[in-house]
CSV table of N, CA and C in Angstrom, one decimal:
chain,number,residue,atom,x,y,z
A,200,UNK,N,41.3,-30.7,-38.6
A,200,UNK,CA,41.7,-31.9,-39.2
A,200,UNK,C,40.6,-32.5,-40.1
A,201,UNK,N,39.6,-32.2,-40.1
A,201,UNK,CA,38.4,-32.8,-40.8
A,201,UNK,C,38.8,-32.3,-42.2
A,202,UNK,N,38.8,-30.7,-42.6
A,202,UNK,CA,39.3,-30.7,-44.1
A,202,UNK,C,40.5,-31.7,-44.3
A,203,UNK,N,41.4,-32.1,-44.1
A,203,UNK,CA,42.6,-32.6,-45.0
A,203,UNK,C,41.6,-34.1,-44.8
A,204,UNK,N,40.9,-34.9,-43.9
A,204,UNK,CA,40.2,-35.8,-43.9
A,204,UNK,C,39.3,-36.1,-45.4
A,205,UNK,N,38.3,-34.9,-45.1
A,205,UNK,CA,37.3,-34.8,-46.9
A,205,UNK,C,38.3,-34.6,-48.1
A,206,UNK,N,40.1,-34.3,-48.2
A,206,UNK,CA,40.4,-34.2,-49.4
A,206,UNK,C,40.3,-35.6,-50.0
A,207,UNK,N,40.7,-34.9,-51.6
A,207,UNK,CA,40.5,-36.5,-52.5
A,207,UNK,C,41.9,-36.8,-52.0
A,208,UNK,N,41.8,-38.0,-52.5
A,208,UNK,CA,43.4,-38.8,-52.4
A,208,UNK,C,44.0,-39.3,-53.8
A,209,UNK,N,44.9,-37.6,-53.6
A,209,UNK,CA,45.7,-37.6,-54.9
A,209,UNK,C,46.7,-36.7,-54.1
A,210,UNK,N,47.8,-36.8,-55.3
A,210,UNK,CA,49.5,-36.3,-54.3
A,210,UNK,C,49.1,-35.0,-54.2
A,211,UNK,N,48.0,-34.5,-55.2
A,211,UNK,CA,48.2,-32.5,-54.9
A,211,UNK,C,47.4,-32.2,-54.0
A,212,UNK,N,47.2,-33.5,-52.8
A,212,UNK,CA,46.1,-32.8,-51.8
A,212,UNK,C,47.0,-33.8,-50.6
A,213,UNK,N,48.3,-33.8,-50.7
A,213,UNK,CA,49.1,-34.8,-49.7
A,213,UNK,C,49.5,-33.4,-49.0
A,214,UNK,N,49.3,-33.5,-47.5
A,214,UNK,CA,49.6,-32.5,-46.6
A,214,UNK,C,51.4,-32.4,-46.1
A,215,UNK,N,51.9,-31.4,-46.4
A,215,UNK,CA,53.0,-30.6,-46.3
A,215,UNK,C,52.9,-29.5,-45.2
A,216,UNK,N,53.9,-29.9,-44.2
A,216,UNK,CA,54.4,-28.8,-42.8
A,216,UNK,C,55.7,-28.2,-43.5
A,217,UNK,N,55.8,-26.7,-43.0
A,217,UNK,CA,57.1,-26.2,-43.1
A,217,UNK,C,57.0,-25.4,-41.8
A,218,UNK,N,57.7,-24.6,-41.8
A,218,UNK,CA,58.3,-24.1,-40.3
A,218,UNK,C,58.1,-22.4,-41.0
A,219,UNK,N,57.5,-21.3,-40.6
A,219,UNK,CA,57.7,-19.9,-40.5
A,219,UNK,C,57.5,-19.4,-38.9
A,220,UNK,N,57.6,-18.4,-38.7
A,220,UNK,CA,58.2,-17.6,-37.7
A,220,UNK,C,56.9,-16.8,-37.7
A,221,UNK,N,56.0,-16.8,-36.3
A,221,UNK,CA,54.9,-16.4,-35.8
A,221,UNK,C,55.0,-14.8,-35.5
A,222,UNK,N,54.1,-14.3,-35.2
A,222,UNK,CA,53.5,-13.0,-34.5
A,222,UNK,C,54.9,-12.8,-33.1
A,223,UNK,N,55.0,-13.9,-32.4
A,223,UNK,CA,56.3,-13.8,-31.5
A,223,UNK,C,57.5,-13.8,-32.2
A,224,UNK,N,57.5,-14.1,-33.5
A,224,UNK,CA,59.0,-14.6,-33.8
A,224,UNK,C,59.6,-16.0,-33.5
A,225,UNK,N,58.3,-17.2,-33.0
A,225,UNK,CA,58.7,-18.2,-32.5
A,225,UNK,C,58.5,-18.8,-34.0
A,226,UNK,N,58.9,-20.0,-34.2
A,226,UNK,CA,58.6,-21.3,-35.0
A,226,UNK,C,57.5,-21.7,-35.1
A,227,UNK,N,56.4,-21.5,-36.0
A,227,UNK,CA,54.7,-22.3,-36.3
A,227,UNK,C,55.2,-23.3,-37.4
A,228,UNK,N,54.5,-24.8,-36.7
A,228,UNK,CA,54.5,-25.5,-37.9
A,228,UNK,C,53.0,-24.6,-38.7
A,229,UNK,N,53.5,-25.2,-40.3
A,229,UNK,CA,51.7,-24.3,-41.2
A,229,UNK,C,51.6,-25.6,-42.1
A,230,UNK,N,50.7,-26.0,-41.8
A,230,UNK,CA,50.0,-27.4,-42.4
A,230,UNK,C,49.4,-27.0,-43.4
A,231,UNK,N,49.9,-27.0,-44.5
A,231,UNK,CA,48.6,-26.6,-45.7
A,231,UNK,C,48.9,-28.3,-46.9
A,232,UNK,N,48.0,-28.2,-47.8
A,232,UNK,CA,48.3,-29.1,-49.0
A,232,UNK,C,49.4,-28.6,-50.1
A,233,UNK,N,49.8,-29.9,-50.6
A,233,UNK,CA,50.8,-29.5,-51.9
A,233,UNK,C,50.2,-28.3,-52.7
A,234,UNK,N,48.7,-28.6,-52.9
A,234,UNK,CA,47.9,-27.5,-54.1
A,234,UNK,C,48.2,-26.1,-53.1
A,235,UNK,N,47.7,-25.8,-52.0
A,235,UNK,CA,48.2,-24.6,-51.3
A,235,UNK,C,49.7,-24.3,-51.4
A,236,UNK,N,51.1,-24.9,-51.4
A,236,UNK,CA,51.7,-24.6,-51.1
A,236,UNK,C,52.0,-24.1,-52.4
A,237,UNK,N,51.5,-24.9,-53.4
A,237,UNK,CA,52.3,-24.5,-55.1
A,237,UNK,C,51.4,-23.5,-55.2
A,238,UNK,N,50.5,-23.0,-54.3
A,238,UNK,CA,49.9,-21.3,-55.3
A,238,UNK,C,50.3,-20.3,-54.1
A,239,UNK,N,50.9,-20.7,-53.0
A,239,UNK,CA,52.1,-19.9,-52.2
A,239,UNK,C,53.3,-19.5,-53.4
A,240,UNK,N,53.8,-20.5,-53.6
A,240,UNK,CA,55.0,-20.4,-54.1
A,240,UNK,C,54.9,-19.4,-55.7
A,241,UNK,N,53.4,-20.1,-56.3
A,241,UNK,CA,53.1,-18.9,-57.6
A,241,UNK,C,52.6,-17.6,-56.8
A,242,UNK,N,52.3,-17.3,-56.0
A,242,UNK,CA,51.9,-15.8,-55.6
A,242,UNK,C,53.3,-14.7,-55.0
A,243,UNK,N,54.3,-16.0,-54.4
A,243,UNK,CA,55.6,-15.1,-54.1
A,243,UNK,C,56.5,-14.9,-55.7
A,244,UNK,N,56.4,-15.9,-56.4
A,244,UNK,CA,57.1,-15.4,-57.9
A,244,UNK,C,55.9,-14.7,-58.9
A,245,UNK,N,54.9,-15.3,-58.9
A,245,UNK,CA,54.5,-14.0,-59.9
A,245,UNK,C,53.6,-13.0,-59.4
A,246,UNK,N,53.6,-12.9,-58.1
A,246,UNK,CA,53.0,-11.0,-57.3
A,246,UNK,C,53.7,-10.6,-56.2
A,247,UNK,N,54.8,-11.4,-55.9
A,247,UNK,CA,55.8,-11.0,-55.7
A,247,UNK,C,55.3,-10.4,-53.9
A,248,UNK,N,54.3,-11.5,-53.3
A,248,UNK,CA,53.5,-11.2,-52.1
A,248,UNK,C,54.7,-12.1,-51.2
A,249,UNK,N,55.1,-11.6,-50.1
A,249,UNK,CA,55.5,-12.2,-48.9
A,249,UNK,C,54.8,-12.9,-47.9
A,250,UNK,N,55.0,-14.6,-48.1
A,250,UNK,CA,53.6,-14.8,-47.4
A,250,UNK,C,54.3,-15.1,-46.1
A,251,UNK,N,55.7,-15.2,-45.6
A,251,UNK,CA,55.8,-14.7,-44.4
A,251,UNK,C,55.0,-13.9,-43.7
A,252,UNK,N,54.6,-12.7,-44.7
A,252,UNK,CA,54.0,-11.6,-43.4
A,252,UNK,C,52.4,-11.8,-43.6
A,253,UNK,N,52.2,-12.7,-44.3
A,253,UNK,CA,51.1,-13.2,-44.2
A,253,UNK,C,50.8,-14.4,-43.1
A,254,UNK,N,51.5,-15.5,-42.6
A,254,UNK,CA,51.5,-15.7,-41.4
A,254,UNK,C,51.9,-14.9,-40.2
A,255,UNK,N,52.3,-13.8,-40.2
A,255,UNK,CA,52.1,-12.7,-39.0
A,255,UNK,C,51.5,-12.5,-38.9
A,256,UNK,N,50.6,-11.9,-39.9
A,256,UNK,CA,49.3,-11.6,-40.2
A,256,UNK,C,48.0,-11.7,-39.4
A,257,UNK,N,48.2,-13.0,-40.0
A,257,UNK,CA,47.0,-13.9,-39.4
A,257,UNK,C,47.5,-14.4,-38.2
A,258,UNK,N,48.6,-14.5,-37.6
A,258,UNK,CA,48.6,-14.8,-36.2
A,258,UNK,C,48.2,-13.6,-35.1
A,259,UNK,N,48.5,-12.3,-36.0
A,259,UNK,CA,48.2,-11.7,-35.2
A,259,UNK,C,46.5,-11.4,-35.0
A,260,UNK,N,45.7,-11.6,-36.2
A,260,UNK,CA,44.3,-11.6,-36.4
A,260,UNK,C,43.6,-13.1,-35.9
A,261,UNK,N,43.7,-13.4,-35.1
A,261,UNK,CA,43.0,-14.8,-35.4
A,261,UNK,C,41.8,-14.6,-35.5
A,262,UNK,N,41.2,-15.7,-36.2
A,262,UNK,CA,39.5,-15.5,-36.3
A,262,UNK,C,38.7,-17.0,-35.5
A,263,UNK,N,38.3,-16.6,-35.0
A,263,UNK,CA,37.2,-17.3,-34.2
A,263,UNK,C,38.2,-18.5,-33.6
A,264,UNK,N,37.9,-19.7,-34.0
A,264,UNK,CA,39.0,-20.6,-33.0
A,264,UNK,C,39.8,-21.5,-33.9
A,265,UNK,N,40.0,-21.5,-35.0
A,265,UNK,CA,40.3,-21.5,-36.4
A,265,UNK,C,42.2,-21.3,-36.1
A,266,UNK,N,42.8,-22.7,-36.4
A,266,UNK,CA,44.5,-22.6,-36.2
A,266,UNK,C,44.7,-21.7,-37.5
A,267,UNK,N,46.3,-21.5,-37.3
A,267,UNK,CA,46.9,-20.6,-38.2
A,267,UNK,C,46.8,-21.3,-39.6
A,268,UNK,N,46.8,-22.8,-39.5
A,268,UNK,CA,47.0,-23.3,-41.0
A,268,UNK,C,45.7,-23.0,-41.6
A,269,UNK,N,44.2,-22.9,-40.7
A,269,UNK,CA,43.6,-23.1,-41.5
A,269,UNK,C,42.7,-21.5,-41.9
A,270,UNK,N,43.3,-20.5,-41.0
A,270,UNK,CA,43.0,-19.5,-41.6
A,270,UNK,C,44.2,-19.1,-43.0
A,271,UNK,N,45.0,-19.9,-43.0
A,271,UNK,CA,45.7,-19.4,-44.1
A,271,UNK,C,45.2,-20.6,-45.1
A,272,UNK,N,44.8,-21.4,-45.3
A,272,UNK,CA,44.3,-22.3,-46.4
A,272,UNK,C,42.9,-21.2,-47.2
A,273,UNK,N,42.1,-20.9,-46.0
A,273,UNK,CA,41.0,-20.0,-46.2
A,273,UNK,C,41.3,-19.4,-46.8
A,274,UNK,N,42.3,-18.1,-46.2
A,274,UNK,CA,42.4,-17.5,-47.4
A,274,UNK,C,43.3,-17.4,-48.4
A,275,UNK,N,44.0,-18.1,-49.0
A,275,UNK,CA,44.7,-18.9,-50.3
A,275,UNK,C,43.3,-18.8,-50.5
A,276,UNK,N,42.6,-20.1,-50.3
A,276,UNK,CA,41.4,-20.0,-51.3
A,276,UNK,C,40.3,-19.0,-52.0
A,277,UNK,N,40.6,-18.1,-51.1
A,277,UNK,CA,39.7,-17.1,-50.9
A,277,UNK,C,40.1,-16.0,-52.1
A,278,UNK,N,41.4,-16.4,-52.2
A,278,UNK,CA,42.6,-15.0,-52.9
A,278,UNK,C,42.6,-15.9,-54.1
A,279,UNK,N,42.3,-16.9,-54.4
A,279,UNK,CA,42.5,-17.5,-55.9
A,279,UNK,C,41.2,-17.3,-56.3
A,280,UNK,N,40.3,-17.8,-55.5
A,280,UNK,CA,38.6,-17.3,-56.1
A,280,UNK,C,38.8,-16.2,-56.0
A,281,UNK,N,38.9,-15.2,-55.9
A,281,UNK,CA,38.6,-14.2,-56.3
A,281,UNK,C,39.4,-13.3,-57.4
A,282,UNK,N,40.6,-13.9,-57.7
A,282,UNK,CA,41.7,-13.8,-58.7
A,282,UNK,C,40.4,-14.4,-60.0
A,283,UNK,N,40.3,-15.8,-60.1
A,283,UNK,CA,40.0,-15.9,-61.0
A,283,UNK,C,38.0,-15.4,-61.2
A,284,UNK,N,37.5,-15.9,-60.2
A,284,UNK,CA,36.3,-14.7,-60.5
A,284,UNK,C,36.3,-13.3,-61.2
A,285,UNK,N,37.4,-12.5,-61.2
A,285,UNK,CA,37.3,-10.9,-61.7
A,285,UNK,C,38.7,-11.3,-63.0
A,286,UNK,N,39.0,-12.7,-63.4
A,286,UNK,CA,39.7,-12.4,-64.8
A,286,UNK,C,41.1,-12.0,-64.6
A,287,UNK,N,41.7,-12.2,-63.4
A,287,UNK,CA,42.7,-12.1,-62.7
A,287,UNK,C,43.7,-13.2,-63.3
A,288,UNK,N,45.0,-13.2,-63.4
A,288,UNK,CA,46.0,-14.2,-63.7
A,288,UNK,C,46.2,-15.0,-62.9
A,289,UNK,N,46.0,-16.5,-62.9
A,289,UNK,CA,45.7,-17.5,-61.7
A,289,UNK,C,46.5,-18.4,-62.1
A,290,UNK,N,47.5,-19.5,-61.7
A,290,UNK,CA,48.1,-20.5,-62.2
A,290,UNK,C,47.5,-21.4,-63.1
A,291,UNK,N,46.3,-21.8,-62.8
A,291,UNK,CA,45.2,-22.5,-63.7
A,291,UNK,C,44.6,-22.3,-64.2
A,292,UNK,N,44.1,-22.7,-65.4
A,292,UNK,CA,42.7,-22.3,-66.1
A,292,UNK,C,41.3,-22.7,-65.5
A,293,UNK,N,41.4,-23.0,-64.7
A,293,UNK,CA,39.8,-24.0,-63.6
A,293,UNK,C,40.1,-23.3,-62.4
A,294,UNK,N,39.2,-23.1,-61.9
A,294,UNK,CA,38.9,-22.1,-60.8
A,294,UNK,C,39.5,-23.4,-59.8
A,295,UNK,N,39.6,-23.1,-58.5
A,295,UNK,CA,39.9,-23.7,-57.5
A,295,UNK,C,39.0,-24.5,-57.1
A,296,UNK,N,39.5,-26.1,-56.2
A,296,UNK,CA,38.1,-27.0,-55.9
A,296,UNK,C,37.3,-25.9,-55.0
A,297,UNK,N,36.0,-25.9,-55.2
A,297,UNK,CA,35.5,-25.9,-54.2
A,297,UNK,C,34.3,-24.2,-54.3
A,298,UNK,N,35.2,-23.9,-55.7
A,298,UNK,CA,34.7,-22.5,-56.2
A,298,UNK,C,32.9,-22.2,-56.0
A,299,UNK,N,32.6,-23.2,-57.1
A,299,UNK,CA,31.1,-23.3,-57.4
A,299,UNK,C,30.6,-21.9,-57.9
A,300,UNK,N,31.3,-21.0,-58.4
A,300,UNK,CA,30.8,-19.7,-58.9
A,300,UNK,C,30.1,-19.0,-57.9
A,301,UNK,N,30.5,-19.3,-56.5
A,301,UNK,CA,29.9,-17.9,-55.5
A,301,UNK,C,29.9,-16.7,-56.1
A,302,UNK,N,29.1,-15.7,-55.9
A,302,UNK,CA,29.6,-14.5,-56.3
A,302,UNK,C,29.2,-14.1,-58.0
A,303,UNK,N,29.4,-15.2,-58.2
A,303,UNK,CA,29.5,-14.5,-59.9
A,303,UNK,C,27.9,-14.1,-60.8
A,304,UNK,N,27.2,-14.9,-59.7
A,304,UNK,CA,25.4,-14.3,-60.5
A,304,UNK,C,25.4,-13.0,-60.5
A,305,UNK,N,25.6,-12.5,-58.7
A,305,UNK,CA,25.1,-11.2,-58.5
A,305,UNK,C,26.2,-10.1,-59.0
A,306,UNK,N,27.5,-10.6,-59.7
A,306,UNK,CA,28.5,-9.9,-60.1
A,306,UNK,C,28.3,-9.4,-61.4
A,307,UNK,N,27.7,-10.6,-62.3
A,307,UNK,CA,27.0,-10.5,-63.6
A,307,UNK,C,25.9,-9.5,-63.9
A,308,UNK,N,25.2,-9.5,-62.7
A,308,UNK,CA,23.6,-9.2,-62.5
A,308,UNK,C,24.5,-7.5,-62.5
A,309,UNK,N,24.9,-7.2,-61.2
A,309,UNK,CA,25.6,-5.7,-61.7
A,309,UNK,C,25.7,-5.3,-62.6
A,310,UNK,N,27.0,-5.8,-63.4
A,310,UNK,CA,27.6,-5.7,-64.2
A,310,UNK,C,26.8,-5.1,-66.1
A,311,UNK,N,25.9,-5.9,-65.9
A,311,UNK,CA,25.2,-5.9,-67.1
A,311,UNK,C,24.4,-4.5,-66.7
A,312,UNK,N,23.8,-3.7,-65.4
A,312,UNK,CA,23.2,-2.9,-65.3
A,312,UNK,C,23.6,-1.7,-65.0
Protein backbone atom coordinates (compact mmCIF):
# COMPACT_ATOMS: atom_id res chain seq x y z
CA UNK A 1 0.00 0.00 0.00
CA UNK A 2 2.78 2.43 0.49
CA UNK A 3 3.36 2.59 -3.52
CA UNK A 4 -0.21 3.84 -4.48
CA UNK A 5 0.41 6.12 -1.12
CA UNK A 6 3.93 7.94 -2.86
CA UNK A 7 1.74 8.25 -6.20
CA UNK A 8 1.13 11.78 -7.52
CA UNK A 9 -2.40 12.84 -7.35
CA UNK A 10 -3.65 12.92 -10.70
CA UNK A 11 -6.58 10.63 -12.25
CA UNK A 12 -3.80 8.42 -14.21
CA UNK A 13 -2.50 7.30 -10.91
CA UNK A 14 -6.24 6.76 -9.36
CA UNK A 15 -6.29 3.01 -8.26
CA UNK A 16 -8.59 0.54 -10.25
CA UNK A 17 -9.68 -3.23 -8.99
CA UNK A 18 -10.94 -5.73 -11.52
CA UNK A 19 -11.56 -9.31 -10.84
CA UNK A 20 -9.27 -12.13 -12.92
CA UNK A 21 -9.17 -15.75 -12.17
CA UNK A 22 -5.99 -16.95 -10.10
CA UNK A 23 -3.56 -20.03 -10.35
CA UNK A 24 -6.86 -21.91 -8.59
CA UNK A 25 -9.27 -20.61 -10.94
CA UNK A 26 -10.67 -18.55 -8.01
CA UNK A 27 -11.53 -14.69 -8.23
CA UNK A 28 -8.23 -12.21 -7.39
CA UNK A 29 -9.07 -8.78 -6.92
CA UNK A 30 -5.60 -6.93 -9.08
CA UNK A 31 -5.16 -3.51 -7.84
CA UNK A 32 -3.09 -1.71 -10.30
CA UNK A 33 -3.35 2.27 -11.43
CA UNK A 34 -5.30 3.74 -14.37
CA UNK A 35 -1.57 4.26 -16.12
CA UNK A 36 -1.07 0.25 -15.54
CA UNK A 37 -4.21 -0.68 -16.61
CA UNK A 38 -4.08 1.51 -20.00
CA UNK A 39 -0.62 -0.20 -20.88
CA UNK A 40 -2.51 -3.65 -19.96
CA UNK A 41 -5.04 -2.82 -22.25
CA UNK A 42 -2.20 -1.38 -25.06
CA UNK A 43 -0.15 -4.65 -24.71
CA UNK A 44 -3.37 -6.98 -25.24
CA UNK A 45 -4.35 -4.77 -28.61
CA UNK A 46 -1.06 -3.99 -29.86
CA UNK A 47 1.10 -7.44 -28.85
CA UNK A 48 -1.68 -9.17 -28.66
CA UNK A 49 -0.18 -10.58 -24.88
CA UNK A 50 -2.92 -12.34 -22.65
CA UNK A 51 -2.52 -10.79 -19.41
CA UNK A 52 -4.86 -13.27 -17.98
CA UNK A 53 -2.15 -15.75 -18.15
CA UNK A 54 -0.05 -13.35 -16.84
CA UNK A 55 -1.87 -13.29 -13.53
CA UNK A 56 -1.54 -17.16 -13.50
CA UNK A 57 1.61 -16.59 -13.98
CA UNK A 58 2.64 -14.75 -11.33
CA UNK A 59 0.38 -16.42 -8.97
CA UNK A 60 1.82 -19.27 -9.57
CA UNK A 61 5.60 -17.69 -9.15
CA UNK A 62 5.30 -15.54 -6.24
CA UNK A 63 8.31 -13.58 -5.34
CA UNK A 64 9.24 -12.95 -1.98
CA UNK A 65 6.10 -11.67 0.06
CA UNK A 66 5.07 -9.20 -2.64
CA UNK A 67 0.85 -9.57 -3.40
CA UNK A 68 -0.18 -10.49 -6.87
CA UNK A 69 -1.01 -6.68 -7.75
CA UNK A 70 2.23 -5.74 -6.96
CA UNK A 71 4.22 -8.22 -8.66
CA UNK A 72 2.24 -7.47 -11.71
CA UNK A 73 2.65 -3.50 -11.39
CA UNK A 74 6.54 -4.57 -11.32
CA UNK A 75 6.52 -6.04 -13.97
CA UNK A 76 4.32 -3.78 -16.35
CA UNK A 77 7.00 -1.57 -15.37
CA UNK A 78 9.59 -3.55 -15.90
CA UNK A 79 8.19 -4.62 -19.63
CA UNK A 80 7.70 -0.88 -20.59
CA UNK A 81 11.27 0.00 -19.46
CA UNK A 82 12.64 -2.15 -21.26
CA UNK A 83 10.36 -1.74 -24.46
CA UNK A 84 11.37 1.62 -24.48
CA UNK A 85 15.04 1.37 -23.43
CA UNK A 86 15.92 -1.02 -26.69
CA UNK A 87 13.61 1.44 -29.14
CA UNK A 88 10.73 -0.85 -28.73
CA UNK A 89 7.06 0.60 -29.68
CA UNK A 90 5.62 1.91 -26.27
CA UNK A 91 2.34 3.88 -26.06
CA UNK A 92 4.36 7.03 -25.07
CA UNK A 93 7.05 8.91 -26.15
CA UNK A 94 8.58 9.37 -22.30
CA UNK A 95 9.73 6.42 -20.76
CA UNK A 96 7.68 5.41 -17.81
CA UNK A 97 7.70 7.31 -14.15
CA UNK A 98 10.27 6.09 -12.43
CA UNK A 99 12.72 4.93 -15.45
CA UNK A 100 15.75 7.16 -14.73
CA UNK A 101 17.70 5.47 -17.64
CA UNK A 102 18.75 2.18 -15.55
CA UNK A 103 20.57 0.21 -17.85
CA UNK A 104 21.14 2.45 -20.57
CA UNK A 105 25.11 3.65 -19.66
CA UNK A 106 26.25 0.16 -19.58
CA UNK A 107 23.99 -0.63 -22.68
CA UNK A 108 25.60 2.34 -24.57
CA UNK A 109 29.10 1.49 -23.22
CA UNK A 110 28.60 -2.14 -25.04
CA UNK A 111 27.11 -1.08 -27.71
CA UNK A 112 29.64 1.42 -29.03
CA UNK A 113 32.40 -1.45 -28.40
Amino acid sequence: MDYFRNLPNHPEYKTVTRIYKNAAGLDEIIIMTKVHWDYVAWLEAEENIDFAKWVVHFDKNPHEDWTLSHQLIYWLWYDECNRFRQGCKTPNSYPPMGYEGWGDEEWQYSSKN
